[in-house]
Amino acid sequence: MKIDILTVLPKLLESPFADSILKRAIDAGLVEVGIHDIRQYSTDKHHKVDDYSFGGGAGMVMTIQPIHDCMLELQKETVYDEIIYMTPDGERFNQKIANELSMKKNIMILCGHYKGVDQRVREHLVTREISIGDYVLSGGELAAAVVADSLIRLLPGVLNDETSALSDSFQDNLLAPPVYTRPADYNGWKVPEVLTSGNFKLIDDWRFEQSIQRTKERRPDLLED
Ligand code: ADE
């Protein structure tokens, strides 16, 4: 899979991919992540990437030209399955969308800034708009990193134990059960006995029960789906 991210703040996107699981996935060639500085494509002599909003009002709007030229350059080499614009008024991201996007070969993600991008970018260049939740971030970069992380960890070979992504919360619309590790007794705080019983059928049943109970308590909306 290839993920190309377009941003005016490329530095913001360095660290998420420079550590741990995502770095290992990149180093192993399981995913290619490109961070592209939109400003470098600006034909303006001051490399401007934004301008005042037509009709007035506070806040700058990202202009079409540098975004379009950056996209065209990347599209010379790659055909994208989705061109995603990160925006708080997009479709709300969830595990189902993560699963779906993780099957794609090439994805482009455009990060908005200031008041967002010129509406014509959204109408003519973007294929999908995604929000990571009902709150507003300073820009789309952190949101893009969230989406990229959730896709990359689903790619075959990225997690050591491939089944562990399947047992994540939200797969099957259930929250994950509680987990414990050694010691089995910490100052009298004990691990549920079933987990040290060695009976894997009982352990599976217990985990499933716990998942259902947790989902009922914390996210009953998931069970209605
Ligand atoms: N940009 C700003 N806020 C955002 C959000 N909640 N989701 C996606 N992109 C955003």
JSON list of C-alpha atoms and ligand atoms in Angstrom, two decimals:
[
{"chain": "A", "resi": 1, "resn": "MET", "atom": "CA", "xyz": [0.00, 0.00, 0.00]},
{"chain": "A", "resi": 2, "resn": "LYS", "atom": "CA", "xyz": [1.07, 3.56, -0.64]},
{"chain": "A", "resi": 3, "resn": "ILE", "atom": "CA", "xyz": [-0.20, 6.55, 1.32]},
{"chain": "A", "resi": 4, "resn": "ASP", "atom": "CA", "xyz": [0.69, 10.03, 0.06]},
{"chain": "A", "resi": 5, "resn": "ILE", "atom": "CA", "xyz": [-0.13, 12.90, 2.40]},
{"chain": "A", "resi": 6, "resn": "LEU", "atom": "CA", "xyz": [-0.36, 16.50, 1.16]},
{"chain": "A", "resi": 7, "resn": "THR", "atom": "CA", "xyz": [0.24, 19.18, 3.77]},
{"chain": "A", "resi": 8, "resn": "VAL", "atom": "CA", "xyz": [1.49, 22.71, 4.35]},
{"chain": "A", "resi": 9, "resn": "LEU", "atom": "CA", "xyz": [3.11, 21.51, 7.60]},
{"chain": "A", "resi": 10, "resn": "PRO", "atom": "CA", "xyz": [5.18, 18.44, 6.64]},
{"chain": "A", "resi": 11, "resn": "LYS", "atom": "CA", "xyz": [7.14, 18.53, 9.91]},
{"chain": "A", "resi": 12, "resn": "LEU", "atom": "CA", "xyz": [3.98, 17.73, 11.83]},
{"chain": "A", "resi": 13, "resn": "LEU", "atom": "CA", "xyz": [3.86, 14.39, 10.04]},
{"chain": "A", "resi": 14, "resn": "GLU", "atom": "CA", "xyz": [7.43, 13.26, 10.65]},
{"chain": "A", "resi": 15, "resn": "SER", "atom": "CA", "xyz": [7.26, 11.68, 14.09]},
{"chain": "A", "resi": 16, "resn": "PRO", "atom": "CA", "xyz": [4.14, 9.50, 13.72]},
{"chain": "A", "resi": 17, "resn": "PHE", "atom": "CA", "xyz": [5.93, 7.45, 11.06]},
{"chain": "A", "resi": 18, "resn": "ALA", "atom": "CA", "xyz": [9.38, 7.49, 12.66]},
{"chain": "A", "resi": 19, "resn": "ASP", "atom": "CA", "xyz": [8.74, 5.09, 15.51]},
{"chain": "A", "resi": 20, "resn": "SER", "atom": "CA", "xyz": [7.41, 1.74, 16.57]},
{"chain": "A", "resi": 21, "resn": "ILE", "atom": "CA", "xyz": [4.88, -0.20, 14.45]},
{"chain": "A", "resi": 22, "resn": "LEU", "atom": "CA", "xyz": [4.54, 2.32, 11.63]},
{"chain": "A", "resi": 23, "resn": "LYS", "atom": "CA", "xyz": [8.29, 2.72, 11.20]},
{"chain": "A", "resi": 24, "resn": "ARG", "atom": "CA", "xyz": [8.75, -1.04, 11.16]},
{"chain": "A", "resi": 25, "resn": "ALA", "atom": "CA", "xyz": [6.00, -1.41, 8.55]},
{"chain": "A", "resi": 26, "resn": "ILE", "atom": "CA", "xyz": [7.70, 1.18, 6.34]},
{"chain": "A", "resi": 27, "resn": "ASP", "atom": "CA", "xyz": [11.17, -0.33, 6.85]},
{"chain": "A", "resi": 28, "resn": "ALA", "atom": "CA", "xyz": [9.80, -3.77, 5.96]},
{"chain": "A", "resi": 29, "resn": "GLY", "atom": "CA", "xyz": [8.33, -2.38, 2.72]},
{"chain": "A", "resi": 30, "resn": "LEU", "atom": "CA", "xyz": [4.76, -3.22, 3.74]},
{"chain": "A", "resi": 31, "resn": "VAL", "atom": "CA", "xyz": [3.68, 0.38, 3.20]},
{"chain": "A", "resi": 32, "resn": "GLU", "atom": "CA", "xyz": [5.16, 3.43, 1.55]},
{"chain": "A", "resi": 33, "resn": "VAL", "atom": "CA", "xyz": [4.32, 6.79, 3.14]},
{"chain": "A", "resi": 34, "resn": "GLY", "atom": "CA", "xyz": [5.06, 10.00, 1.24]},
{"chain": "A", "resi": 35, "resn": "ILE", "atom": "CA", "xyz": [4.76, 13.41, 2.89]},
{"chain": "A", "resi": 36, "resn": "HIS", "atom": "CA", "xyz": [4.42, 16.20, 0.32]},
{"chain": "A", "resi": 37, "resn": "ASP", "atom": "CA", "xyz": [4.83, 19.89, 1.04]},
{"chain": "A", "resi": 38, "resn": "ILE", "atom": "CA", "xyz": [2.07, 21.71, -0.85]},
{"chain": "A", "resi": 39, "resn": "ARG", "atom": "CA", "xyz": [4.00, 24.99, -0.58]},
{"chain": "A", "resi": 40, "resn": "GLN", "atom": "CA", "xyz": [6.69, 23.64, -2.89]},
{"chain": "A", "resi": 41, "resn": "TYR", "atom": "CA", "xyz": [4.15, 23.53, -5.69]},
{"chain": "A", "resi": 42, "resn": "SER", "atom": "CA", "xyz": [3.00, 27.13, -5.33]},
{"chain": "A", "resi": 43, "resn": "THR", "atom": "CA", "xyz": [3.70, 29.22, -8.42]},
{"chain": "A", "resi": 44, "resn": "ASP", "atom": "CA", "xyz": [3.30, 32.40, -6.36]},
{"chain": "A", "resi": 45, "resn": "LYS", "atom": "CA", "xyz": [6.56, 34.29, -5.98]},
{"chain": "A", "resi": 46, "resn": "HIS", "atom": "CA", "xyz": [6.21, 34.21, -2.18]},
{"chain": "A", "resi": 47, "resn": "HIS", "atom": "CA", "xyz": [5.10, 30.56, -2.25]},
{"chain": "A", "resi": 48, "resn": "LYS", "atom": "CA", "xyz": [1.70, 31.53, -0.91]},
{"chain": "A", "resi": 49, "resn": "VAL", "atom": "CA", "xyz": [-0.73, 28.67, -0.39]},
{"chain": "A", "resi": 50, "resn": "ASP", "atom": "CA", "xyz": [-3.72, 30.62, 0.92]},
{"chain": "A", "resi": 51, "resn": "ASP", "atom": "CA", "xyz": [-5.77, 33.74, 0.26]},
{"chain": "A", "resi": 52, "resn": "TYR", "atom": "CA", "xyz": [-8.67, 35.77, 1.62]},
{"chain": "A", "resi": 53, "resn": "SER", "atom": "CA", "xyz": [-12.15, 34.31, 1.48]},
{"chain": "A", "resi": 54, "resn": "PHE", "atom": "CA", "xyz": [-14.36, 35.64, -1.33]},
{"chain": "A", "resi": 55, "resn": "GLY", "atom": "CA", "xyz": [-17.26, 37.50, 0.22]},
{"chain": "A", "resi": 56, "resn": "GLY", "atom": "CA", "xyz": [-15.19, 38.48, 3.24]},
{"chain": "A", "resi": 57, "resn": "GLY", "atom": "CA", "xyz": [-14.97, 36.99, 6.69]},
{"chain": "A", "resi": 58, "resn": "ALA", "atom": "CA", "xyz": [-12.14, 35.99, 8.98]},
{"chain": "A", "resi": 59, "resn": "GLY", "atom": "CA", "xyz": [-9.64, 33.29, 8.08]},
{"chain": "A", "resi": 60, "resn": "MET", "atom": "CA", "xyz": [-7.65, 32.31, 5.05]},
{"chain": "A", "resi": 61, "resn": "VAL", "atom": "CA", "xyz": [-8.61, 29.69, 2.49]},
{"chain": "A", "resi": 62, "resn": "MET", "atom": "CA", "xyz": [-6.15, 27.27, 0.87]},
{"chain": "A", "resi": 63, "resn": "THR", "atom": "CA", "xyz": [-5.86, 28.02, -2.85]},
{"chain": "A", "resi": 64, "resn": "ILE", "atom": "CA", "xyz": [-6.44, 25.47, -5.60]},
{"chain": "A", "resi": 65, "resn": "GLN", "atom": "CA", "xyz": [-3.27, 25.85, -7.67]},
{"chain": "A", "resi": 66, "resn": "PRO", "atom": "CA", "xyz": [-0.57, 24.39, -5.36]},
{"chain": "A", "resi": 67, "resn": "ILE", "atom": "CA", "xyz": [-2.86, 21.55, -4.26]},
{"chain": "A", "resi": 68, "resn": "HIS", "atom": "CA", "xyz": [-3.85, 20.71, -7.83]},
{"chain": "A", "resi": 69, "resn": "ASP", "atom": "CA", "xyz": [-0.26, 20.85, -9.13]},
{"chain": "A", "resi": 70, "resn": "CYS", "atom": "CA", "xyz": [0.96, 18.65, -6.28]},
{"chain": "A", "resi": 71, "resn": "MET", "atom": "CA", "xyz": [-1.80, 16.13, -7.04]},
{"chain": "A", "resi": 72, "resn": "LEU", "atom": "CA", "xyz": [-1.06, 16.18, -10.78]},
{"chain": "A", "resi": 73, "resn": "GLU", "atom": "CA", "xyz": [2.62, 15.56, -10.12]},
{"chain": "A", "resi": 74, "resn": "LEU", "atom": "CA", "xyz": [1.88, 12.56, -7.91]},
{"chain": "A", "resi": 75, "resn": "GLN", "atom": "CA", "xyz": [-0.73, 11.27, -10.36]},
{"chain": "A", "resi": 76, "resn": "LYS", "atom": "CA", "xyz": [1.93, 11.06, -13.07]},
{"chain": "A", "resi": 77, "resn": "GLU", "atom": "CA", "xyz": [3.29, 8.04, -11.22]},
{"chain": "A", "resi": 78, "resn": "THR", "atom": "CA", "xyz": [0.36, 6.69, -9.29]},
{"chain": "A", "resi": 79, "resn": "VAL", "atom": "CA", "xyz": [-3.32, 6.00, -9.82]},
{"chain": "A", "resi": 80, "resn": "TYR", "atom": "CA", "xyz": [-5.12, 6.67, -6.55]},
{"chain": "A", "resi": 81, "resn": "ASP", "atom": "CA", "xyz": [-8.03, 4.57, -5.33]},
{"chain": "A", "resi": 82, "resn": "GLU", "atom": "CA", "xyz": [-9.15, 7.40, -3.04]},
{"chain": "A", "resi": 83, "resn": "ILE", "atom": "CA", "xyz": [-8.21, 11.04, -2.61]},
{"chain": "A", "resi": 84, "resn": "ILE", "atom": "CA", "xyz": [-9.31, 11.85, 0.90]},
{"chain": "A", "resi": 85, "resn": "TYR", "atom": "CA", "xyz": [-9.75, 15.32, 2.36]},
{"chain": "A", "resi": 86, "resn": "MET", "atom": "CA", "xyz": [-9.53, 15.50, 6.15]},
{"chain": "A", "resi": 87, "resn": "THR", "atom": "CA", "xyz": [-12.23, 17.83, 7.43]},
{"chain": "A", "resi": 88, "resn": "PRO", "atom": "CA", "xyz": [-14.48, 18.05, 10.51]},
{"chain": "A", "resi": 89, "resn": "ASP", "atom": "CA", "xyz": [-17.55, 18.09, 8.26]},
{"chain": "A", "resi": 90, "resn": "GLY", "atom": "CA", "xyz": [-16.62, 14.83, 6.53]},
{"chain": "A", "resi": 91, "resn": "GLU", "atom": "CA", "xyz": [-18.01, 11.33, 7.04]},
{"chain": "A", "resi": 92, "resn": "ARG", "atom": "CA", "xyz": [-17.18, 10.16, 10.58]},
{"chain": "A", "resi": 93, "resn": "PHE", "atom": "CA", "xyz": [-14.23, 7.75, 10.59]},
{"chain": "A", "resi": 94, "resn": "ASN", "atom": "CA", "xyz": [-14.65, 4.33, 12.17]},
{"chain": "A", "resi": 95, "resn": "GLN", "atom": "CA", "xyz": [-13.18, 0.84, 12.08]},
{"chain": "A", "resi": 96, "resn": "LYS", "atom": "CA", "xyz": [-15.39, -0.20, 9.19]},
{"chain": "A", "resi": 97, "resn": "ILE", "atom": "CA", "xyz": [-13.99, 2.59, 7.00]},
{"chain": "A", "resi": 98, "resn": "ALA", "atom": "CA", "xyz": [-10.47, 1.73, 8.21]},
{"chain": "A", "resi": 99, "resn": "ASN", "atom": "CA", "xyz": [-10.97, -1.89, 7.16]},
{"chain": "A", "resi": 100, "resn": "GLU", "atom": "CA", "xyz": [-12.32, -0.82, 3.78]},
{"chain": "A", "resi": 101, "resn": "LEU", "atom": "CA", "xyz": [-9.51, 1.67, 3.08]},
{"chain": "A", "resi": 102, "resn": "SER", "atom": "CA", "xyz": [-6.82, -0.79, 4.21]},
{"chain": "A", "resi": 103, "resn": "MET", "atom": "CA", "xyz": [-7.69, -2.95, 1.18]},
{"chain": "A", "resi": 104, "resn": "LYS", "atom": "CA", "xyz": [-6.89, -0.16, -1.28]},
{"chain": "A", "resi": 105, "resn": "LYS", "atom": "CA", "xyz": [-3.58, 0.03, -3.06]},
{"chain": "A", "resi": 106, "resn": "ASN", "atom": "CA", "xyz": [-2.90, 3.77, -3.26]},
{"chain": "A", "resi": 107, "resn": "ILE", "atom": "CA", "xyz": [-4.42, 6.48, -1.12]},
{"chain": "A", "resi": 108, "resn": "MET", "atom": "CA", "xyz": [-3.86, 10.22, -1.14]},
{"chain": "A", "resi": 109, "resn": "ILE", "atom": "CA", "xyz": [-4.76, 12.28, 1.92]},
{"chain": "A", "resi": 110, "resn": "LEU", "atom": "CA", "xyz": [-5.10, 16.06, 1.76]},
{"chain": "A", "resi": 111, "resn": "CYS", "atom": "CA", "xyz": [-4.77, 17.99, 5.01]},
{"chain": "A", "resi": 112, "resn": "GLY", "atom": "CA", "xyz": [-6.74, 21.20, 5.35]},
{"chain": "A", "resi": 113, "resn": "HIS", "atom": "CA", "xyz": [-5.58, 24.27, 7.20]},
{"chain": "A", "resi": 114, "resn": "TYR", "atom": "CA", "xyz": [-6.80, 27.73, 8.10]},
{"chain": "A", "resi": 115, "resn": "LYS", "atom": "CA", "xyz": [-10.47, 27.90, 7.06]},
{"chain": "A", "resi": 116, "resn": "GLY", "atom": "CA", "xyz": [-10.01, 24.86, 4.84]},
{"chain": "A", "resi": 117, "resn": "VAL", "atom": "CA", "xyz": [-9.53, 24.42, 1.11]},
{"chain": "A", "resi": 118, "resn": "ASP", "atom": "CA", "xyz": [-11.33, 26.21, -1.72]},
{"chain": "A", "resi": 119, "resn": "GLN", "atom": "CA", "xyz": [-14.64, 24.38, -2.22]},
{"chain": "A", "resi": 120, "resn": "ARG", "atom": "CA", "xyz": [-13.70, 23.57, -5.83]},
{"chain": "A", "resi": 121, "resn": "VAL", "atom": "CA", "xyz": [-10.91, 21.29, -4.58]},
{"chain": "A", "resi": 122, "resn": "ARG", "atom": "CA", "xyz": [-13.55, 19.36, -2.69]},
{"chain": "A", "resi": 123, "resn": "GLU", "atom": "CA", "xyz": [-15.89, 19.24, -5.66]},
{"chain": "A", "resi": 124, "resn": "HIS", "atom": "CA", "xyz": [-13.46, 18.38, -8.42]},
{"chain": "A", "resi": 125, "resn": "LEU", "atom": "CA", "xyz": [-10.33, 16.79, -6.96]},
{"chain": "A", "resi": 126, "resn": "VAL", "atom": "CA", "xyz": [-11.29, 14.88, -3.84]},
{"chain": "A", "resi": 127, "resn": "THR", "atom": "CA", "xyz": [-13.13, 11.53, -3.84]},
{"chain": "A", "resi": 128, "resn": "ARG", "atom": "CA", "xyz": [-13.93, 11.24, -0.15]},
{"chain": "A", "resi": 129, "resn": "GLU", "atom": "CA", "xyz": [-14.08, 13.48, 2.93]},
{"chain": "A", "resi": 130, "resn": "ILE", "atom": "CA", "xyz": [-13.34, 12.13, 6.39]},
{"chain": "A", "resi": 131, "resn": "SER", "atom": "CA", "xyz": [-13.64, 13.52, 9.91]},
{"chain": "A", "resi": 132, "resn": "ILE", "atom": "CA", "xyz": [-12.03, 11.77, 12.86]},
{"chain": "A", "resi": 133, "resn": "GLY", "atom": "CA", "xyz": [-14.61, 13.11, 15.30]},
{"chain": "A", "resi": 134, "resn": "ASP", "atom": "CA", "xyz": [-16.90, 15.94, 16.28]},
{"chain": "A", "resi": 135, "resn": "TYR", "atom": "CA", "xyz": [-14.24, 18.41, 17.35]},
{"chain": "A", "resi": 136, "resn": "VAL", "atom": "CA", "xyz": [-12.07, 20.81, 15.41]},
{"chain": "A", "resi": 137, "resn": "LEU", "atom": "CA", "xyz": [-8.30, 20.41, 15.13]},
{"chain": "A", "resi": 138, "resn": "SER", "atom": "CA", "xyz": [-5.92, 23.14, 14.04]},
{"chain": "A", "resi": 139, "resn": "GLY", "atom": "CA", "xyz": [-5.33, 21.27, 10.81]},
{"chain": "A", "resi": 140, "resn": "GLY", "atom": "CA", "xyz": [-5.85, 17.94, 9.11]},
{"chain": "A", "resi": 141, "resn": "GLU", "atom": "CA", "xyz": [-2.34, 16.60, 9.83]},
{"chain": "A", "resi": 142, "resn": "LEU", "atom": "CA", "xyz": [-3.06, 14.87, 13.12]},
{"chain": "A", "resi": 143, "resn": "ALA", "atom": "CA", "xyz": [-6.28, 13.51, 11.65]},
{"chain": "A", "resi": 144, "resn": "ALA", "atom": "CA", "xyz": [-4.38, 12.18, 8.62]},
{"chain": "A", "resi": 145, "resn": "ALA", "atom": "CA", "xyz": [-1.88, 10.50, 10.94]},
{"chain": "A", "resi": 146, "resn": "VAL", "atom": "CA", "xyz": [-4.75, 8.87, 12.84]},
{"chain": "A", "resi": 147, "resn": "VAL", "atom": "CA", "xyz": [-6.27, 7.52, 9.63]},
{"chain": "A", "resi": 148, "resn": "ALA", "atom": "CA", "xyz": [-2.90, 6.35, 8.25]},
{"chain": "A", "resi": 149, "resn": "ASP", "atom": "CA", "xyz": [-2.03, 4.59, 11.53]},
{"chain": "A", "resi": 150, "resn": "SER", "atom": "CA", "xyz": [-5.35, 2.77, 11.65]},
{"chain": "A", "resi": 151, "resn": "LEU", "atom": "CA", "xyz": [-4.93, 1.54, 8.07]},
{"chain": "A", "resi": 152, "resn": "ILE", "atom": "CA", "xyz": [-1.29, 0.51, 8.32]},
{"chain": "A", "resi": 153, "resn": "ARG", "atom": "CA", "xyz": [-1.79, -1.65, 11.42]},
{"chain": "A", "resi": 154, "resn": "LEU", "atom": "CA", "xyz": [-4.37, -3.66, 9.47]},
{"chain": "A", "resi": 155, "resn": "LEU", "atom": "CA", "xyz": [-1.98, -4.55, 6.64]},
{"chain": "A", "resi": 156, "resn": "PRO", "atom": "CA", "xyz": [-0.93, -8.20, 6.60]},
{"chain": "A", "resi": 157, "resn": "GLY", "atom": "CA", "xyz": [2.41, -8.68, 8.33]},
{"chain": "A", "resi": 158, "resn": "VAL", "atom": "CA", "xyz": [2.41, -5.34, 10.17]},
{"chain": "A", "resi": 159, "resn": "LEU", "atom": "CA", "xyz": [1.36, -6.69, 13.56]},
{"chain": "A", "resi": 160, "resn": "ASN", "atom": "CA", "xyz": [3.43, -9.59, 14.87]},
{"chain": "A", "resi": 161, "resn": "ASP", "atom": "CA", "xyz": [0.39, -11.69, 15.64]},
{"chain": "A", "resi": 162, "resn": "GLU", "atom": "CA", "xyz": [-1.94, -11.13, 12.73]},
{"chain": "A", "resi": 163, "resn": "THR", "atom": "CA", "xyz": [-4.95, -12.11, 14.75]},
{"chain": "A", "resi": 164, "resn": "SER", "atom": "CA", "xyz": [-4.41, -9.27, 17.17]},
{"chain": "A", "resi": 165, "resn": "ALA", "atom": "CA", "xyz": [-5.93, -6.69, 14.81]},
{"chain": "A", "resi": 166, "resn": "LEU", "atom": "CA", "xyz": [-8.99, -8.93, 14.54]},
{"chain": "A", "resi": 167, "resn": "SER", "atom": "CA", "xyz": [-9.42, -8.86, 18.31]},
{"chain": "A", "resi": 168, "resn": "ASP", "atom": "CA", "xyz": [-9.24, -5.05, 18.47]},
{"chain": "A", "resi": 169, "resn": "SER", "atom": "CA", "xyz": [-12.15, -3.08, 19.83]},
{"chain": "A", "resi": 170, "resn": "PHE", "atom": "CA", "xyz": [-14.77, -2.28, 17.16]},
{"chain": "A", "resi": 171, "resn": "GLN", "atom": "CA", "xyz": [-14.02, -5.30, 14.97]},
{"chain": "A", "resi": 172, "resn": "ASP", "atom": "CA", "xyz": [-17.41, -7.14, 15.12]},
{"chain": "A", "resi": 173, "resn": "ASN", "atom": "CA", "xyz": [-18.91, -3.98, 16.67]},
{"chain": "A", "resi": 174, "resn": "LEU", "atom": "CA", "xyz": [-17.72, -5.05, 20.12]},
{"chain": "A", "resi": 175, "resn": "LEU", "atom": "CA", "xyz": [-15.28, -3.42, 22.50]},
{"chain": "A", "resi": 176, "resn": "ALA", "atom": "CA", "xyz": [-12.24, -5.51, 23.40]},
{"chain": "A", "resi": 177, "resn": "PRO", "atom": "CA", "xyz": [-12.29, -7.45, 26.70]},
{"chain": "A", "resi": 178, "resn": "PRO", "atom": "CA", "xyz": [-10.00, -6.49, 29.60]},
{"chain": "A", "resi": 179, "resn": "VAL", "atom": "CA", "xyz": [-6.43, -7.78, 29.51]},
{"chain": "A", "resi": 180, "resn": "TYR", "atom": "CA", "xyz": [-4.05, -8.71, 32.34]},
{"chain": "A", "resi": 181, "resn": "THR", "atom": "CA", "xyz": [-0.40, -9.63, 32.65]},
{"chain": "A", "resi": 182, "resn": "ARG", "atom": "CA", "xyz": [1.99, -10.78, 35.39]},
{"chain": "A", "resi": 183, "resn": "PRO", "atom": "CA", "xyz": [1.96, -10.80, 38.34]},
{"chain": "A", "resi": 184, "resn": "ALA", "atom": "CA", "xyz": [-1.29, -12.72, 38.84]},
{"chain": "A", "resi": 185, "resn": "ASP", "atom": "CA", "xyz": [-1.61, -11.14, 42.28]},
{"chain": "A", "resi": 186, "resn": "TYR", "atom": "CA", "xyz": [-0.43, -7.56, 42.78]},
{"chain": "A", "resi": 187, "resn": "ASN", "atom": "CA", "xyz": [-0.80, -6.61, 46.44]},
{"chain": "A", "resi": 188, "resn": "GLY", "atom": "CA", "xyz": [-4.06, -8.54, 46.59]},
{"chain": "A", "resi": 189, "resn": "TRP", "atom": "CA", "xyz": [-5.41, -7.27, 43.21]},
{"chain": "A", "resi": 190, "resn": "LYS", "atom": "CA", "xyz": [-6.04, -10.59, 41.53]},
{"chain": "A", "resi": 191, "resn": "VAL", "atom": "CA", "xyz": [-6.37, -11.61, 37.90]},
{"chain": "A", "resi": 192, "resn": "PRO", "atom": "CA", "xyz": [-9.69, -13.38, 37.14]},
{"chain": "A", "resi": 193, "resn": "GLU", "atom": "CA", "xyz": [-9.06, -17.05, 37.84]},
{"chain": "A", "resi": 194, "resn": "VAL", "atom": "CA", "xyz": [-10.37, -18.24, 34.48]},
{"chain": "A", "resi": 195, "resn": "LEU", "atom": "CA", "xyz": [-7.43, -16.59, 32.70]},
{"chain": "A", "resi": 196, "resn": "THR", "atom": "CA", "xyz": [-4.90, -18.75, 34.54]},
{"chain": "A", "resi": 197, "resn": "SER", "atom": "CA", "xyz": [-7.02, -21.93, 34.23]},
{"chain": "A", "resi": 198, "resn": "GLY", "atom": "CA", "xyz": [-5.40, -23.10, 31.00]},
{"chain": "A", "resi": 199, "resn": "ASN", "atom": "CA", "xyz": [-8.88, -23.92, 29.63]},
{"chain": "A", "resi": 200, "resn": "PHE", "atom": "CA", "xyz": [-8.99, -22.01, 26.34]},
{"chain": "A", "resi": 201, "resn": "LYS", "atom": "CA", "xyz": [-12.65, -22.68, 25.67]},
{"chain": "A", "resi": 202, "resn": "LEU", "atom": "CA", "xyz": [-13.55, -21.15, 29.03]},
{"chain": "A", "resi": 203, "resn": "ILE", "atom": "CA", "xyz": [-11.17, -18.26, 28.41]},
{"chain": "A", "resi": 204, "resn": "ASP", "atom": "CA", "xyz": [-12.71, -17.52, 24.99]},
{"chain": "A", "resi": 205, "resn": "ASP", "atom": "CA", "xyz": [-16.22, -17.65, 26.47]},
{"chain": "A", "resi": 206, "resn": "TRP", "atom": "CA", "xyz": [-15.21, -15.35, 29.34]},
{"chain": "A", "resi": 207, "resn": "ARG", "atom": "CA", "xyz": [-13.64, -12.84, 26.94]},
{"chain": "A", "resi": 208, "resn": "PHE", "atom": "CA", "xyz": [-16.70, -12.82, 24.72]},
{"chain": "A", "resi": 209, "resn": "GLU", "atom": "CA", "xyz": [-18.96, -12.24, 27.76]},
{"chain": "A", "resi": 210, "resn": "GLN", "atom": "CA", "xyz": [-16.73, -9.41, 28.96]},
{"chain": "A", "resi": 211, "resn": "SER", "atom": "CA", "xyz": [-16.78, -7.82, 25.48]},
{"chain": "A", "resi": 212, "resn": "ILE", "atom": "CA", "xyz": [-20.56, -7.88, 25.42]},
{"chain": "A", "resi": 213, "resn": "GLN", "atom": "CA", "xyz": [-20.83, -6.53, 28.97]},
{"chain": "A", "resi": 214, "resn": "ARG", "atom": "CA", "xyz": [-18.35, -3.73, 28.29]},
{"chain": "A", "resi": 215, "resn": "THR", "atom": "CA", "xyz": [-20.07, -2.78, 25.05]},
{"chain": "A", "resi": 216, "resn": "LYS", "atom": "CA", "xyz": [-23.49, -2.76, 26.77]},
{"chain": "A", "resi": 217, "resn": "GLU", "atom": "CA", "xyz": [-22.16, -0.49, 29.52]},
{"chain": "A", "resi": 218, "resn": "ARG", "atom": "CA", "xyz": [-20.02, 1.86, 27.48]},
{"chain": "A", "resi": 219, "resn": "ARG", "atom": "CA", "xyz": [-21.25, 1.83, 23.90]},
{"chain": "A", "resi": 220, "resn": "PRO", "atom": "CA", "xyz": [-24.78, 0.38, 23.68]},
{"chain": "A", "resi": 221, "resn": "ASP", "atom": "CA", "xyz": [-25.11, 2.16, 20.31]},
{"chain": "A", "resi": 222, "resn": "LEU", "atom": "CA", "xyz": [-22.69, -0.39, 18.82]},
{"chain": "A", "resi": 223, "resn": "LEU", "atom": "CA", "xyz": [-25.00, -3.27, 19.72]},
{"chain": "A", "resi": 224, "resn": "GLU", "atom": "CA", "xyz": [-27.95, -1.56, 18.03]},
{"chain": "A", "resi": 225, "resn": "ASP", "atom": "CA", "xyz": [-26.00, -1.55, 14.73]},
{"chain": "B", "resi": 1, "resn": "ADE", "atom": "N1", "xyz": [-9.42, 18.94, 10.52]},
{"chain": "B", "resi": 1, "resn": "ADE", "atom": "C1", "xyz": [-9.79, 19.68, 11.57]},
{"chain": "B", "resi": 1, "resn": "ADE", "atom": "N2", "xyz": [-10.55, 19.00, 12.41]},
{"chain": "B", "resi": 1, "resn": "ADE", "atom": "C2", "xyz": [-10.69, 17.75, 11.87]},
{"chain": "B", "resi": 1, "resn": "ADE", "atom": "C3", "xyz": [-11.38, 16.59, 12.26]},
{"chain": "B", "resi": 1, "resn": "ADE", "atom": "N3", "xyz": [-12.11, 16.54, 13.38]},
{"chain": "B", "resi": 1, "resn": "ADE", "atom": "N4", "xyz": [-11.31, 15.52, 11.46]},
{"chain": "B", "resi": 1, "resn": "ADE", "atom": "C4", "xyz": [-10.61, 15.57, 10.32]},
{"chain": "B", "resi": 1, "resn": "ADE", "atom": "N5", "xyz": [-9.93, 16.63, 9.90]},
{"chain": "B", "resi": 1, "resn": "ADE", "atom": "C5", "xyz": [-9.97, 17.73, 10.66]}
]
